């Protein structure tokens, strides 16, 4: 099969011939239909930051994928050849405290597909059956690889009741754009987006944002309060990972409000813990991943009932052999992209 | 002033001249703008059932009202002459356990406006300031008397997260119609309405119901499962009060689902407690009234953000002097009405 | 092996020689250490009521059990020969909506051990590995078969925060006795027990009840309010299944309080739905089974931290061959027993 | 009357003669029975840090107080001369969004007694009636001034279900000591305390800590995991305000666990936001104050049912004229004190 492989400790990857993986007893072999690029694939592709330290070469990466079940390991239950599945990238053990208490996404023995084991930028991938999500019909096949990041946004926005809340979505990458759409569909009062890139600001409007603010311009908090109310927002969903953005997003929350910590800064950061967390009595949710499979059911429902429509966020579809162009588009300085699909 | 007064222990009421009420120290005097008729006003008007026993004549009734503050009692805070207010009909004491634990609507010393004290079908009414809800602008003045019943529906539907849930709204009186609209606006997956009256079934569709079933036709549960899924609905909101309807609505809930007990049967009733409640592991919420003022904030937000539009539910506006026609319309056998407004 | 088998459609059972069961690929073979008798085993033993209709003879029953893993099916993970396990009797499928949304105990394809498939009153039993709970040490071996019913009580009492609540435990069978102890250990303010049998009333005191009331004596509600406060109790946990008891337990709840429906009446029953559920705005939890495995973790913690001590509830230990005496003790009219253990 | 007054912008205060305050229409005049010293009174007494900037001299401080109602303002309801009351120090407006949504402690117009208006270190104090808590009998009079800080601890520990949780209480000042006792009383599995002072470590043991660790000794996290389990604690309640302590307390939480931010650092601080908050998927509660009056009901219940016993935390009782000695004891380097009472 063809697979996108990190072969050298240097920027770039190679689309090369590799043997089709053999599924273990508890795995499914998936014939990949579509994949998509996550922000965390960029340091892997470029071999920078944590990726250079954690990944052992050679390595097939990619963790947003969907496709058809082509073979079922002997210990699997509930799947058959021909089933169309999306894949949960958080490989939970199923046996630890967290797994047996409905917190699989923070499993004590968590592995990430495409990082801790071979991933999905390929024609075939072997994945644990317990991480596969069977589609009930064909209507979401084109979105199959995007369900996993959509689920992140579902969890981040809906971790607490959003009805009648004013919401700040801080950062309009694909998950921020999803988040806007989700908040509007679930009864949020006003959704304010913060984004620097004009391309993405425009997409944010399209996804339903009531206002889009440029955080690079002066007096962000003043403008936010004008748009959302003098007290600040009820809910602030931080999806930029930018240290300054994180601080502004914290300060934007009203007394007793909610903050979602989702975006990942590259280093430690400084906060006004006493004033911005304790005295305001806010609640902070650290969100990595999604509730397995609660978030999956929610997103399937939101998509099928047409409460949300995320197709505008998919701005590019590339053949996997054109990966270089895809990653260039992804890392474009003006961020003229939403979600990017790779087809093997 | 003119007021609609029960003067005799017999059907009907009289629109007569009465002195303007004098607000007590903790009350506001309201110059009534609009009122509306609640289902519970019908037995009062007709002097039947509980009403005949509980009400002491002569009596001004009506508890759905809005208007302008015309005078403020000496102990009131936060209101001024000219403020436009809607009124919470559940007069809570503010001092009991429930009141100090965010359950004012089931206050241990609860009084109901227009039942336990003089009501609002009049040109003026005196109401406790703590039960008044100030409008922040003029945009909802025409809906002012309808906010209170809308709040009932808000509480009944949103008492637990509704996102991605299949929902049965059992009974499409005004609150059922509101409930449909609210569920759709807050991310419900499919909303199935049950209603006998073709007029109201049509309104249910208009308010967003994905399907409307006639419970009088055979095999309601079979048809419901066809519309909502083989397991039954996630959430069943019972708003008919019909004993048979209550039983069907209970049976319609999937294992582990939620049931809202809202409609009021006229007598004790028989249930399959073991099979329909215990074994299925469902949760039942008894709902009378609304969360004060949580539900008020929610409905204001849903209306102002245009997530919901309840104006189609208001099917008739009568001058208060035409009360006889209004109550006849209200009790029409074919139920060819939604919410009915009375203007003094 | 020896096993307690229903061989004839008549009262009684036979302790006979049967082949040791062969575990399927996803099962464990357990060498039984101890079992215990559940109330639902009585109609099976006597072949009355639902049991006569549902059970197909011959049949090994019993669903409260513990023992040592003696063999592991080929598809099992996480267990090894020699592990000591207790067993969850609710055999969930693991694949349905409820199972994938943390509601395994109301799985859409639920089977009950010892009812829908062969049970544990035997020297060996084969059970699905996903229903086995591994003990972390030897300290709870003597209680191993009692964990499952204890977990029912844990779920019933702790389904919502109990801190500072006044609690009625209605019916002091073994699970009621557990419930008293759990409520006290978790911060309940006052725990009132209701029980007719003097033997069990005494046990209720021993388990920590602040007061024990006899519901057969006049004015139960008056006496309850004297003991718990004029408003009624915050939480009423109904464990008797007695129709009259259910009604009194419902009426005992304060406005806005909580009711747990746990005990199983033998037939449909009549309630004052409008006054006791809707107007009071209470919340009702139907509880069958326990949260898998959330409740298991909770009970392990409560036992190991010695917050609860349930050993006094175990009043009898019989050899399994003395099953006749055990079931006679269990159905004694004066209810002079708590939990009864059977040792194969 | 006599009152402890900050008269000069320098360390110390004067116990001088002042006129008895005149209660406003919505206030009660309290004849003070007992007061106690809060950590935040120390910078006021010493006129350091924020206190030097915020306080306008002359000023009577102190916000932990109890006493007898000696006069009721004309607009007050529910109180009578002779009632014994404790006082909530968070003066909420009662009209803002937070106040009308059960978040009075983070009222948008919050004032703190003894900081933003005259306090209670005096023979008399005037306080808003809505902030007074009437005792139902005499049993808690000696603890009357301590209820307010006890309520902080109640809120901090019980903001989420604590049953079967392993808990770290980081810092054993009076509120940390209360917190230990509360956690044990409400079903926590193991409570580990962290404290440097041997005097307070001993008190921590007395209040029920299963282990007390000295965070100044090496490998705190290693020792904690030995005491609480390899994954870390389920719940970490940070009550020290020490920046290093905050970081360790964050790192002590298991994946998917809970952190309570209660202690106040004096300045901004640096955190490993990505690893300690986002990736671990934890929930953080900022806690300032207590739920009004939910926490008050809880603490009354816990005290009256004898589930908790906080009297050992009161280590010193001084006459108010001996304030100098009291504040010296409070700021003793070896922290040889728990809660300190001042009697006017």
Coordinates of C-alpha atoms in Angstrom, one line a residue, chain C residues 128-259:
Chain C
X128 CA -18.7 -12.5 30.9
X129 CA -15.3 -11.0 31.8
X130 CA -16.7 -7.5 31.3
X131 CA -19.0 -8.2 34.3
X132 CA -16.2 -9.3 36.6
X133 CA -14.8 -7.0 39.3
X134 CA -11.3 -7.8 40.5
X135 CA -10.6 -7.4 44.2
X136 CA -7.4 -5.5 44.8
X137 CA -6.6 -7.5 48.0
X138 CA -8.2 -10.1 50.3
X139 CA -9.8 -7.7 52.7
X140 CA -13.3 -8.0 51.3
X141 CA -13.4 -11.7 50.3
X142 CA -16.1 -12.5 52.9
X143 CA -18.3 -9.7 51.5
X144 CA -17.6 -10.6 47.9
X145 CA -21.1 -11.9 47.1
X146 CA -22.7 -9.0 48.8
X147 CA -21.0 -6.3 46.8
X148 CA -23.6 -6.4 44.0
X149 CA -26.6 -5.7 46.3
X150 CA -24.5 -3.2 48.2
X151 CA -23.9 -1.4 44.9
X152 CA -27.6 -1.1 44.4
X153 CA -27.9 0.7 47.7
X154 CA -24.9 2.9 46.9
X155 CA -26.5 3.9 43.6
X156 CA -30.0 4.4 45.1
X157 CA -28.7 6.6 47.9
X158 CA -25.9 8.5 46.2
X159 CA -27.6 9.1 42.8
X160 CA -27.6 12.8 44.0
X161 CA -25.6 14.6 46.6
X162 CA -26.8 13.5 50.1
X163 CA -24.8 15.9 52.2
X164 CA -26.9 17.6 54.9
X165 CA -30.0 16.0 53.6
X166 CA -32.7 14.4 55.8
X167 CA -33.3 11.0 54.4
X168 CA -36.1 8.4 54.7
X169 CA -35.2 4.8 54.0
X170 CA -38.5 3.1 53.5
X171 CA -38.1 -0.6 54.1
X172 CA -35.2 -2.2 55.9
X173 CA -34.4 -5.4 54.0
X174 CA -30.6 -5.8 53.4
X175 CA -30.5 -3.0 50.9
X176 CA -32.4 -0.7 53.1
X177 CA -30.0 -1.5 55.9
X178 CA -27.0 -0.8 53.6
X179 CA -28.7 2.4 52.5
X180 CA -28.9 3.7 56.1
X181 CA -25.2 3.1 56.7
X182 CA -24.2 4.7 53.4
X183 CA -26.3 7.8 53.9
X184 CA -24.8 8.4 57.4
X185 CA -21.3 7.8 56.1
X186 CA -21.8 10.4 53.3
X187 CA -22.9 13.3 55.4
X188 CA -26.7 13.0 55.6
X189 CA -28.2 15.1 58.3
X190 CA -30.8 12.7 59.7
X191 CA -31.6 9.2 58.5
X192 CA -35.1 8.0 59.4
X193 CA -35.9 4.4 58.7
X194 CA -39.3 2.8 58.3
X195 CA -39.7 -0.8 59.0
X196 CA -42.4 -3.2 60.4
X197 CA -40.2 -6.0 61.6
X198 CA -38.8 -5.4 65.1
X199 CA -35.7 -7.6 64.2
X200 CA -34.9 -5.3 61.2
X201 CA -35.8 -2.2 63.1
X202 CA -33.1 -3.1 65.6
X203 CA -30.6 -3.7 62.8
X204 CA -31.6 -0.4 61.3
X205 CA -30.6 1.3 64.6
X206 CA -27.3 -0.6 64.6
X207 CA -26.6 0.6 61.0
X208 CA -26.9 4.2 62.2
X209 CA -30.6 5.2 61.7
X210 CA -31.4 8.3 63.9
X211 CA -34.9 7.1 64.2
X212 CA -36.9 4.0 63.2
X213 CA -40.6 4.3 62.6
X214 CA -43.2 1.6 62.2
X215 CA -45.3 2.4 59.2
X216 CA -48.0 0.0 60.4
X217 CA -48.8 2.3 63.3
X218 CA -51.1 5.4 62.8
X219 CA -50.1 8.7 61.4
X220 CA -46.8 7.8 59.8
X221 CA -46.4 11.1 58.1
X222 CA -47.0 13.0 61.3
X223 CA -44.4 11.0 63.1
X224 CA -42.0 11.4 60.2
X225 CA -42.3 15.2 60.2
X226 CA -41.7 15.2 63.9
X227 CA -38.5 13.3 63.4
X228 CA -37.3 15.0 60.2
X229 CA -38.8 18.5 60.1
X230 CA -42.2 20.0 59.3
X231 CA -41.6 20.2 55.5
X232 CA -40.9 16.5 55.1
X233 CA -37.6 14.8 54.1
X234 CA -35.2 16.1 51.5
X235 CA -34.7 12.6 50.2
X236 CA -37.0 9.5 50.3
X237 CA -35.5 6.2 49.2
X238 CA -38.4 3.7 48.7
X239 CA -37.1 0.1 49.1
X240 CA -40.2 -1.7 50.3
X241 CA -42.1 -2.1 47.0
X242 CA -45.3 -2.0 49.1
X243 CA -48.0 0.1 47.3
X244 CA -49.1 1.9 50.5
X245 CA -45.4 2.4 51.5
X246 CA -44.7 3.9 48.1
X247 CA -47.5 6.4 48.5
X248 CA -46.4 7.4 52.0
X249 CA -42.8 7.6 50.9
X250 CA -43.8 10.0 48.1
X251 CA -45.9 12.1 50.4
X252 CA -43.0 12.3 52.8
X253 CA -40.8 14.3 50.4
X254 CA -40.6 18.1 50.9
X255 CA -41.4 20.5 48.0
X256 CA -38.5 20.3 45.5
X257 CA -37.1 17.1 47.2
X258 CA -36.0 13.8 45.7
X259 CA -37.6 10.4 45.6

